[in-house]
Amino acid sequence: MVSQKRDAAIVGIHEYPRRKAPGVTPLQIKVECAARALEDAGLKWSDVDGLYDAQDGAGMAGLNLAEYFGFKPNVIDTTAVGGSSYEFHTSHARRDIAAGKCKVALLTYGSTAHSDSRAIGTGGMGGLGAPGPISNMQDPWGMTLISNYAMVAHRHFHQYGTTSAQLANISRITRAHAMRNPQAVQAMTDLLYENIREITIEDVLGSRMVADPLHLLDCCMVSDGGGAVVIASADVARDTKKTPVWVIGTGEATKYSENKGDLTTSAGAQSAPVAFGEAGVRPQEIDIAMIYDSFTITVLTILEDLGFCKKGEGGAFVEGERLHFKSPLKPTLNTDGGGLSSNHPGMRGIFLLLESVRQLRGESTSQVDGARLAVAHGNGGMLATSHTGGTIILARD
Amino acid sequence: MASRPQPRFPEPDTQPFWDATREHRLTYQVDPATGDVIFFPRRHSPYTGTTNLEVRESKGMGTVYTYSVVRLNRHPAFAALGPYAVAYVDLDEGFRILTNIVGVADPVKDVKIGMRVKLKWEDQESGIALPMFEPA
C-alpha cells in the first residue's frame, strides 16, 4: 500500500504528565520533556542538531532557547503559528532532514497557562501589545475566543443543518477515551472538573452556555503541560529504541476572514490535500485521527476539510459510535482524551503528534488494534478570524 | 462603567477609517481598476498589492452572516452588558465587518443569520464612534 519516501521518523516522545504544575517554568517543562523524549529514543542530549520552537518559553527563541538548553544546532526554526506550530515544525524538520541539514530534530512545548490563571477563552481581547490594523478592527466588539469559534458553529448550523447534539457527541466520545487515560483523569481532577465520568449528549447540552451555540462541555480545558518530539533521519531511526513512526506527508496553510468568504471551511481544506497527496493515502485509509479539539466545532469542521466526509456532512458523520476506539469504522478520534478532557495548555498541536505515535507504536490507553496510519491536524489562531492548519500523515512499517 | 477596548494609534492603516467614524461615516476601499472591495482598511489591496485605492462611504445596510451571543466575558466593560451579540455583517457594498448587533430585546432569541440590519453608531468618549447594527 505505502510506497512513500521515508526520510524522517518520529523516534522519541514525551508528554509532561502533570496539568497543574505550580512553581515550574515553561522552559523547565520543555527541558524535562526533551530529556525524556531523547531517552525514549535512546539518543543523547548532544545528538540534537536541529531546534524547532514556537517561541513559547523565551523571546528571541532561536538564540535564547539554544543557550538555555545548551545546544549548538545547525538548524533553527522558530515558526510560531499558534496551536498548529508543532505540525509546521514536523513538516520543516522532515524537509531539513531530507536536505541533509540536520539528523536529530527536537520539538518542545511548555506552558503554565493554568497556574498563570490565563482567561484564554473568556478574556476581553485587545488593548495589549502594539497597535495594529487587525486588532484595531476587532478589539472594540468583545469577541471572546469562544464566541469566535461559536460564530463558525452557528454558520455551520445555518448552512448545513448541523445540530448541538451532533457537536455534543464529539465531546462524549472524547470523554470516553479520557476516562481510560490516567493522566487525563488526573488532569480533570486537578482542574476541578465536575462529574469526572463518561458523559452523555444530554450532559453536554445541559452544561451552561458560554457563547451560543457552544456549551461549557463543547470547550477545552485550560491546563498546564508540555511535551517533546524527536524526529530523526532514516539512518539514525534504524538504531533507536522504539518502532520508528514515519512522517510520510505534510501540509501547511493559512486562512482568514474575507469579504464573501465561507467561514465553515478551515485552512485544513488547503493543507490536507497536499499532505495526503504526498503520502499517497486516502482519508478513508486513516486509522487514527488526532484532530485539534479546542472546541467540538473545530473537530467537525476539520474532519470535513480533511476529506473524511463531504463539506456539510460532518454532523451526520460524527453521530453514533464511529469515532470511538472500539468501533470497527474508521477513523478513531482523539484517543488520549483530547483538549476537551485531557490536555490543553494553549497550543495543543504537539499532543496530536504524541498520541498518534503512541497509537502507531501500540502504546495508547485506548489502543486501536493494528493501527498503521494516523493523521495529526493542528489548528492555530482563531477559526473565525485568522488561523493556520498543519496536516501530518504518519505511518508505521 | 469601564469602557470597551478602543482602537489604538498611531496606526496608519486604520486611522482614516476611525477618523471618518467621528463624522458617522462608515468607509471602505475599492480598487478602481478591478472593482475589488477591500476591508479591513489597509494601504494596499490584498488582491493585487496596488496602493491606488478609492475610499467610499457605505449606506450602512447589510445582512447578518453569523453571530454568537457572549454569556461570559471577564473584561469589565463587557461583563456589565449582560449577554450581547457579536456578529459578522455583510454590507450591501460587498464587505464584511465584525460588529455587535444591538437594539434587540433578547439577543439569544432575536438575532438570526440572514436578518437585515442597519447601521447604528455608538459614540465613544475618545471621540470616535463604533459602527454597530440593529434590525432594519
Coordinates of C-alpha atoms in Angstrom, one line a residue:
Chain A
M1 CA 0.0 0.0 0.0
V2 CA 2.6 2.5 1.1
S3 CA 5.5 3.5 -1.2
Q4 CA 6.2 6.9 0.2
K5 CA 9.6 8.4 0.8
R6 CA 10.8 7.6 4.3
D7 CA 13.3 10.3 5.1
A8 CA 12.4 11.1 8.6
A9 CA 10.7 9.4 11.6
I10 CA 9.4 10.3 15.0
V11 CA 11.7 8.3 17.3
G12 CA 11.2 9.8 20.7
I13 CA 8.2 11.3 22.5
H14 CA 7.3 12.5 26.0
E15 CA 4.2 14.1 27.4
Y16 CA 4.6 16.1 30.6
P17 CA 2.4 14.1 33.0
R18 CA 1.0 17.0 35.1
R19 CA -1.7 19.5 34.1
K20 CA -1.2 21.6 37.2
A21 CA 2.4 22.4 37.8
P22 CA 2.8 25.4 40.1
G23 CA 6.4 26.6 40.7
V24 CA 7.7 25.2 37.4
T25 CA 8.5 27.4 34.4
P26 CA 7.6 26.6 30.7
L27 CA 11.3 26.4 30.0
Q28 CA 11.8 23.8 32.7
I29 CA 8.9 21.8 31.3
K30 CA 10.5 21.9 27.8
V31 CA 13.9 20.7 29.1
E32 CA 12.4 17.9 31.2
C33 CA 10.3 16.7 28.2
A34 CA 13.3 17.0 25.9
A35 CA 15.4 14.8 28.2
R36 CA 12.7 12.1 28.5
A37 CA 12.0 12.1 24.7
L38 CA 15.6 11.6 23.9
E39 CA 15.8 8.8 26.5
D40 CA 12.7 7.3 24.8
A41 CA 14.6 7.3 21.6
G42 CA 17.9 6.1 23.0
L43 CA 19.6 9.3 21.9
K44 CA 21.9 11.7 23.7
W45 CA 21.5 15.4 24.5
S46 CA 24.5 16.1 22.3
D47 CA 22.8 14.3 19.3
V48 CA 20.4 17.2 18.8
D49 CA 21.4 19.3 15.8
G50 CA 18.0 20.8 14.9
L51 CA 15.9 23.0 17.2
Y52 CA 12.3 23.8 16.4
D53 CA 10.4 26.1 18.7
A54 CA 7.1 28.0 18.8
Q55 CA 8.5 30.8 21.0
D56 CA 6.5 29.6 24.0
G57 CA 9.4 29.7 26.5
A58 CA 11.7 32.5 25.6
G59 CA 11.8 35.7 23.5
M60 CA 14.3 35.6 20.6
A61 CA 13.7 31.8 21.0
G62 CA 16.2 30.6 18.4
L63 CA 19.1 32.1 20.3
N64 CA 17.9 32.1 23.9
L65 CA 16.5 28.6 23.8
A66 CA 19.7 27.1 22.3
E67 CA 21.7 28.8 25.1
Y68 CA 19.3 27.7 27.9
F69 CA 19.2 24.1 26.6
G70 CA 22.9 24.0 25.9
F71 CA 22.5 23.1 22.2
K72 CA 24.6 24.3 19.2
P73 CA 22.1 23.4 16.5
N74 CA 22.8 23.5 12.7
V75 CA 19.1 24.3 12.1
I76 CA 16.9 26.7 14.0
D77 CA 13.2 27.2 13.1
T78 CA 11.0 29.4 15.3
T79 CA 7.8 29.2 13.3
A80 CA 5.1 30.4 15.7
V81 CA 1.6 30.0 14.2
G82 CA -0.4 29.1 17.3
G83 CA -1.5 25.6 18.2
S84 CA -0.5 24.1 14.9
S85 CA 3.1 25.2 15.2
Y86 CA 4.2 21.6 16.0
E87 CA 2.7 20.3 12.8
F88 CA 4.5 23.0 10.9
H89 CA 7.7 22.1 12.8
T90 CA 7.3 18.5 11.9
S91 CA 6.9 19.4 8.2
H92 CA 10.0 21.6 8.4
A93 CA 12.1 19.1 10.3
R94 CA 11.4 16.4 7.7
R95 CA 12.3 18.8 4.9
D96 CA 15.5 19.8 6.7
I97 CA 16.5 16.2 7.4
A98 CA 15.8 15.2 3.8
A99 CA 18.0 18.1 2.7
G100 CA 20.8 16.8 5.0
K101 CA 20.8 19.9 7.2
C102 CA 20.3 18.0 10.4
K103 CA 19.8 14.5 11.7
V104 CA 18.1 14.8 15.1
A105 CA 15.4 17.4 15.3
L106 CA 13.9 18.4 18.7
L107 CA 10.4 20.0 19.1
T108 CA 9.4 21.1 22.6
Y109 CA 6.5 22.7 24.3
G110 CA 5.9 24.0 27.8
S111 CA 3.1 26.1 29.3
T112 CA 1.8 27.1 32.7
A113 CA -1.4 28.6 31.3
H114 CA -3.5 27.1 34.1
S115 CA -1.2 28.2 37.0
D116 CA -1.0 31.6 35.5
S117 CA -4.8 31.8 35.5
R118 CA -5.0 32.9 31.9
A119 CA -8.5 33.6 30.8
I120 CA -7.8 32.3 27.3
G121 CA -11.4 31.7 26.2
T122 CA -13.2 34.4 28.1
G123 CA -10.7 37.3 28.3
G124 CA -11.8 40.7 27.0
M125 CA -9.4 40.5 24.0
G126 CA -7.5 43.5 23.0
G127 CA -5.9 46.6 24.4
L128 CA -2.5 44.9 24.7
G129 CA 0.7 45.0 22.6
A130 CA 1.5 47.4 19.8
P131 CA -1.4 49.0 17.9
G132 CA -2.2 47.0 14.7
P133 CA -4.7 47.2 11.8
I134 CA -6.3 43.8 12.6
S135 CA -6.6 44.4 16.4
N136 CA -8.0 47.9 15.8
M137 CA -10.9 46.3 13.8
Q138 CA -11.5 43.6 16.4
D139 CA -10.8 44.9 19.9
P140 CA -13.9 47.0 20.4
W141 CA -16.5 44.3 19.9
G142 CA -16.0 41.9 22.8
M143 CA -15.4 38.9 20.7
T144 CA -14.0 36.3 23.1
L145 CA -12.1 33.3 21.7
I146 CA -15.1 31.0 22.4
S147 CA -17.5 33.3 20.6
N148 CA -15.1 33.4 17.7
Y149 CA -15.4 29.6 17.3
A150 CA -19.1 29.8 18.1
M151 CA -19.7 32.0 15.1
V152 CA -18.3 29.2 12.9
A153 CA -20.7 26.8 14.6
H154 CA -23.7 29.0 14.1
R155 CA -22.9 29.4 10.4
H156 CA -22.4 25.6 10.1
F157 CA -25.8 25.0 11.7
H158 CA -27.4 27.5 9.3
Q159 CA -25.8 26.3 6.2
Y160 CA -25.9 22.5 6.7
G161 CA -28.4 21.8 9.5
T162 CA -25.8 20.6 11.9
T163 CA -27.0 20.4 15.5
S164 CA -25.7 21.0 19.0
A165 CA -26.4 17.3 19.7
Q166 CA -24.0 16.3 16.9
L167 CA -21.3 18.5 18.3
A168 CA -22.0 17.1 21.8
N169 CA -21.3 13.6 20.6
I170 CA -17.7 14.6 19.8
S171 CA -17.4 15.6 23.5
R172 CA -19.0 12.4 24.6
I173 CA -16.6 10.1 22.7
T174 CA -13.6 12.1 23.7
R175 CA -14.5 11.9 27.3
A176 CA -15.0 8.1 27.0
H177 CA -11.3 7.9 25.8
A178 CA -10.2 10.3 28.5
M179 CA -11.6 8.1 31.2
R180 CA -9.3 5.3 30.1
N181 CA -6.2 7.6 30.3
P182 CA -5.0 8.0 33.9
Q183 CA -3.2 11.3 33.1
A184 CA -6.5 12.7 31.7
V185 CA -8.5 11.6 34.8
Q186 CA -5.8 13.2 37.0
A187 CA -6.0 16.4 34.8
M188 CA -9.8 16.7 35.2
T189 CA -9.3 16.1 39.0
D190 CA -6.6 18.7 39.3
L191 CA -8.6 21.2 37.3
L192 CA -11.7 20.6 39.5
Y193 CA -13.9 19.2 36.7
E194 CA -17.4 18.3 37.9
N195 CA -18.7 14.8 37.2
I196 CA -15.5 13.1 36.2
R197 CA -17.1 10.2 34.4
E198 CA -18.3 9.2 31.0
I199 CA -20.8 11.8 29.8
T200 CA -23.9 11.8 27.7
I201 CA -25.0 14.1 24.9
E202 CA -27.6 15.4 27.4
D203 CA -24.8 16.3 29.8
V204 CA -23.2 18.5 27.2
L205 CA -26.4 20.1 26.2
G206 CA -27.3 20.7 29.8
S207 CA -23.9 22.4 30.7
R208 CA -24.1 26.1 30.8
M209 CA -24.0 28.1 27.6
V210 CA -20.7 30.1 27.3
A211 CA -21.2 31.6 23.8
D212 CA -24.2 30.5 21.8
P213 CA -24.2 27.8 20.5
L214 CA -21.2 26.4 22.4
H215 CA -21.8 25.0 25.9
L216 CA -19.1 24.6 28.6
L217 CA -18.6 20.9 27.6
D218 CA -18.0 21.9 24.0
C219 CA -14.9 23.8 25.2
C220 CA -11.4 22.5 26.0
M221 CA -9.8 22.9 29.4
V222 CA -7.0 25.4 30.2
S223 CA -4.2 23.3 31.7
D224 CA -0.5 23.5 32.3
G225 CA 1.5 21.0 30.3
G226 CA 4.1 20.3 27.7
G227 CA 5.8 17.7 25.6
A228 CA 8.6 16.9 23.3
V229 CA 9.1 15.1 20.0
V230 CA 12.3 13.9 18.5
I231 CA 12.4 13.4 14.7
A232 CA 15.4 11.7 13.2
S233 CA 16.8 10.8 9.8
A234 CA 16.3 7.3 8.4
D235 CA 19.8 6.2 9.3
V236 CA 19.5 7.4 12.9
A237 CA 16.0 5.9 13.1
R238 CA 17.3 2.4 12.3
D239 CA 19.1 2.3 15.7
T240 CA 16.6 3.9 18.0
K241 CA 14.8 2.1 20.8
K242 CA 11.2 2.2 19.6
T243 CA 9.4 1.5 16.4
P244 CA 10.0 4.5 14.1
V245 CA 6.9 6.4 13.1
W246 CA 7.5 7.8 9.6
V247 CA 6.4 11.3 8.6
I248 CA 5.0 10.4 5.1
G249 CA 3.0 13.6 4.2
T250 CA 2.8 17.2 5.4
G251 CA 0.8 20.2 4.5
E252 CA 0.6 23.8 5.8
A253 CA -2.0 26.6 5.2
T254 CA -3.5 29.8 6.5
K255 CA -7.0 31.1 6.2
Y256 CA -8.6 34.3 7.3
S257 CA -11.9 36.1 7.2
E258 CA -12.5 37.6 3.8
N259 CA -15.4 39.5 2.2
K260 CA -17.8 36.9 0.9
G261 CA -15.6 34.1 2.4
D262 CA -17.0 30.8 3.7
L263 CA -16.3 30.5 7.4
T264 CA -17.4 26.9 7.5
T265 CA -14.2 25.8 5.7
S266 CA -10.8 25.9 7.5
A267 CA -7.2 26.1 6.4
G268 CA -7.3 22.2 6.5
A269 CA -9.0 22.2 3.1
Q270 CA -5.8 23.6 1.7
S271 CA -3.2 21.7 3.8
A272 CA -4.8 18.2 3.8
P273 CA -4.8 17.5 0.0
V274 CA -1.1 18.4 -0.1
A275 CA -0.3 16.1 2.8
F276 CA -2.5 13.2 1.6
G277 CA -1.2 13.6 -1.9
E278 CA 2.4 13.4 -0.7
A279 CA 1.7 10.4 1.5
G280 CA -0.2 8.6 -1.3
V281 CA -3.0 7.6 1.0
R282 CA -6.7 8.5 1.2
P283 CA -8.5 9.8 4.3
Q284 CA -10.6 6.6 4.3
E285 CA -7.5 4.5 5.0
I286 CA -6.6 6.5 8.1
D287 CA -6.9 4.5 11.4
I288 CA -6.3 7.4 13.9
A289 CA -7.5 11.0 13.5
M290 CA -5.8 13.2 16.0
I291 CA -7.8 16.5 15.4
Y292 CA -7.3 19.7 17.3
D293 CA -10.2 19.9 19.7
S294 CA -10.1 23.4 21.1
F295 CA -13.9 23.1 20.7
T296 CA -16.2 20.5 19.3
I297 CA -16.9 22.6 16.2
T298 CA -13.2 22.7 15.4
V299 CA -13.2 18.9 15.1
L300 CA -16.3 18.7 13.0
T301 CA -15.0 21.4 10.5
I302 CA -11.6 19.8 10.2
L303 CA -12.9 16.2 9.7
E304 CA -14.8 17.6 6.7
D305 CA -11.8 19.6 5.4
L306 CA -9.5 16.6 5.7
G307 CA -11.9 14.7 3.4
F308 CA -13.3 12.1 5.9
C309 CA -16.7 13.2 4.6
K310 CA -18.1 16.0 2.3
K311 CA -18.4 19.6 3.5
G312 CA -21.7 19.9 5.4
E313 CA -22.0 16.2 6.1
G314 CA -19.8 16.3 9.3
G315 CA -22.8 16.4 11.6
A316 CA -24.1 13.0 10.4
F317 CA -20.5 11.7 10.2
V318 CA -19.7 12.2 13.9
E319 CA -23.0 10.7 15.2
G320 CA -23.1 7.4 17.0
E321 CA -20.1 5.3 17.8
R322 CA -18.0 5.7 14.7
L323 CA -15.2 7.7 16.3
H324 CA -14.9 5.5 19.4
F325 CA -11.8 3.4 19.7
K326 CA -13.9 0.2 19.8
S327 CA -15.8 1.0 16.6
P328 CA -14.8 -1.1 13.5
L329 CA -15.4 2.1 11.5
K330 CA -12.5 4.5 10.7
P331 CA -11.2 6.8 11.9
T332 CA -10.9 6.7 15.6
L333 CA -10.7 10.2 17.2
N334 CA -8.5 11.7 19.9
T335 CA -7.8 8.6 21.9
D336 CA -5.9 10.5 24.6
G337 CA -8.9 12.4 25.7
G338 CA -8.2 15.5 23.7
G339 CA -8.1 19.1 24.7
L340 CA -11.7 18.6 25.8
S341 CA -10.8 16.2 28.5
S342 CA -7.0 15.7 28.9
N343 CA -4.6 18.4 27.9
H344 CA -4.8 22.0 26.5
P345 CA -2.3 24.4 27.8
G346 CA -2.9 26.9 24.9
M347 CA -1.2 25.2 22.0
R348 CA -2.3 21.6 21.7
G349 CA -0.5 20.6 18.4
I350 CA 2.3 18.7 20.0
F351 CA -0.1 16.3 21.8
L352 CA -1.7 15.3 18.5
L353 CA 1.7 14.0 17.4
L354 CA 2.4 12.3 20.7
E355 CA -0.8 10.3 20.8
S356 CA -0.5 9.5 17.0
V357 CA 2.9 8.0 17.8
R358 CA 1.6 6.1 20.8
Q359 CA -1.2 4.6 18.7
L360 CA 1.2 3.5 15.9
R361 CA 3.6 2.0 18.5
G362 CA 0.7 0.2 20.2
E363 CA 1.1 2.2 23.5
S364 CA -2.2 4.1 23.7
T365 CA -4.6 3.7 26.7
S366 CA -7.4 3.4 24.1
Q367 CA -5.4 1.3 21.6
V368 CA -6.8 0.6 18.2
D369 CA -5.7 -2.9 17.1
G370 CA -3.3 -2.9 14.2
A371 CA -3.3 0.9 13.8
R372 CA -0.9 1.7 10.9
L373 CA -1.8 5.2 9.6
A374 CA -2.6 8.3 11.6
V375 CA -3.3 12.0 10.7
A376 CA -2.5 14.8 13.1
H377 CA -4.1 18.1 12.2
G378 CA -3.4 21.2 14.2
N379 CA -5.3 24.4 14.1
G380 CA -3.7 27.6 15.3
G381 CA -5.1 31.1 15.8
M382 CA -8.8 31.5 15.7
L383 CA -11.2 29.7 13.4
A384 CA -13.5 32.7 12.5
T385 CA -10.9 35.4 12.1
S386 CA -7.5 34.0 11.1
H387 CA -5.9 30.7 11.6
T388 CA -3.4 28.1 10.4
G389 CA -3.8 24.5 9.6
G390 CA -1.0 21.9 9.7
T391 CA -1.6 18.3 8.5
I392 CA 0.8 15.5 9.2
I393 CA 0.4 11.9 8.0
L394 CA 2.2 9.3 10.0
A395 CA 2.8 5.6 9.3
R396 CA 4.5 2.6 10.8
D397 CA 6.2 -0.1 8.8
Chain B
M1 CA -18.7 51.8 33.8
A2 CA -15.4 50.7 32.3
S3 CA -15.0 51.5 28.6
R4 CA -14.5 49.0 25.9
P5 CA -11.1 48.3 24.4
Q6 CA -10.6 51.1 21.8
P7 CA -8.6 51.2 18.6
R8 CA -5.2 52.5 19.3
F9 CA -3.0 54.9 17.5
P10 CA -0.6 55.7 15.8
E11 CA -1.9 53.1 13.3
P12 CA -1.7 54.4 9.8
D13 CA -3.7 51.7 8.0
T14 CA -6.9 52.1 10.0
Q15 CA -6.6 55.8 11.1
P16 CA -8.6 57.2 8.2
F17 CA -11.4 54.7 8.9
W18 CA -11.6 55.6 12.5
D19 CA -11.3 59.4 11.7
A20 CA -14.4 59.0 9.4
T21 CA -16.4 57.5 12.3
R22 CA -16.1 60.8 14.1
E23 CA -18.5 62.1 11.4
H24 CA -20.6 58.9 11.5
R25 CA -19.3 57.9 8.1
L26 CA -18.7 54.1 7.5
T27 CA -16.0 53.9 4.9
Y28 CA -14.5 51.1 2.8
Q29 CA -12.0 50.9 0.0
V30 CA -12.3 49.9 -3.7
D31 CA -9.7 49.2 -6.3
P32 CA -11.0 51.2 -9.2
A33 CA -9.0 49.1 -11.7
T34 CA -10.5 45.8 -10.7
G35 CA -13.6 46.6 -8.7
D36 CA -12.2 44.7 -5.7
V37 CA -13.7 45.7 -2.4
I38 CA -11.1 45.9 0.4
F39 CA -11.8 45.6 4.1
F40 CA -10.3 45.7 6.8
P41 CA -8.8 49.1 5.9
R42 CA -5.2 48.9 4.5
R43 CA -2.9 51.0 2.4
H44 CA -2.7 48.2 -0.2
S45 CA -5.1 45.8 -2.0
P46 CA -4.6 42.3 -0.7
Y47 CA -5.7 41.0 -4.2
T48 CA -3.1 42.8 -6.3
G49 CA -0.8 44.8 -4.0
T50 CA -1.7 48.1 -5.5
T51 CA -1.9 51.2 -3.3
N52 CA -4.1 53.0 -5.8
L53 CA -7.4 52.6 -3.9
E54 CA -10.5 54.8 -3.5
V55 CA -12.3 55.4 -0.2
R56 CA -16.1 55.1 -0.5
E57 CA -18.9 55.5 2.0
S58 CA -21.3 52.7 2.8
K59 CA -25.1 53.2 3.1
G60 CA -24.9 51.1 6.2
M61 CA -27.4 48.3 5.1
G62 CA -26.4 44.7 5.5
T63 CA -27.2 41.1 6.4
V64 CA -26.1 39.1 9.4
Y65 CA -23.6 36.4 8.1
T66 CA -23.1 34.8 11.5
Y67 CA -23.1 35.6 15.2
S68 CA -22.7 34.4 18.8
V69 CA -24.2 35.6 22.0
V70 CA -21.4 36.1 24.5
R71 CA -22.6 35.0 28.0
L72 CA -19.2 35.3 29.7
N73 CA -16.5 37.9 29.2
R74 CA -14.2 38.8 32.0
H75 CA -13.4 42.3 30.7
P76 CA -15.4 44.7 33.0
A77 CA -16.9 46.7 30.1
F78 CA -18.5 43.6 28.7
A79 CA -19.2 41.8 31.9
A80 CA -21.6 44.7 32.8
L81 CA -23.5 44.4 29.5
G82 CA -25.2 41.0 30.1
P83 CA -25.4 38.7 27.1
Y84 CA -24.6 40.5 23.9
A85 CA -24.3 39.6 20.2
V86 CA -21.0 39.6 18.3
A87 CA -21.6 39.2 14.6
Y88 CA -20.1 39.4 11.1
V89 CA -22.4 41.6 9.0
D90 CA -22.1 41.6 5.2
L91 CA -22.7 45.1 3.9
D92 CA -24.6 45.6 0.7
E93 CA -21.4 47.1 -0.9
G94 CA -19.6 43.8 -0.5
F95 CA -17.6 44.0 2.6
R96 CA -17.8 42.0 5.9
I97 CA -17.4 43.8 9.2
L98 CA -17.0 42.4 12.8
T99 CA -19.6 44.2 14.9
N100 CA -22.3 43.9 17.6
I101 CA -26.0 43.5 17.0
V102 CA -27.9 45.9 19.2
G103 CA -31.5 47.2 19.6
V104 CA -33.0 43.7 20.3
A105 CA -34.8 42.7 23.5
D106 CA -33.1 39.3 23.8
P107 CA -30.1 38.6 21.6
V108 CA -30.5 34.9 22.1
K109 CA -33.9 34.9 20.5
D110 CA -33.9 38.0 18.4
V111 CA -30.7 37.7 16.3
K112 CA -30.8 35.4 13.3
I113 CA -28.4 34.6 10.5
G114 CA -29.7 36.2 7.3
M115 CA -31.6 39.0 9.0
R116 CA -31.4 42.5 7.5
V117 CA -29.7 45.1 9.7
K118 CA -28.9 48.8 9.5
L119 CA -26.0 50.9 10.9
K120 CA -26.3 52.3 14.4
W121 CA -23.4 54.4 15.7
E122 CA -22.3 54.2 19.3
D123 CA -20.2 57.3 20.3
Q124 CA -17.2 56.8 22.4
E125 CA -15.6 59.1 25.0
S126 CA -12.5 59.3 22.8
G127 CA -14.5 61.0 20.0
I128 CA -14.6 58.1 17.6
A129 CA -17.8 56.1 17.1
L130 CA -18.3 52.3 16.9
P131 CA -20.4 51.1 13.9
M132 CA -23.0 48.6 15.3
F133 CA -26.1 47.2 13.7
E134 CA -29.7 46.9 14.6
P135 CA -32.7 45.2 12.9
A136 CA -33.6 47.1 9.7

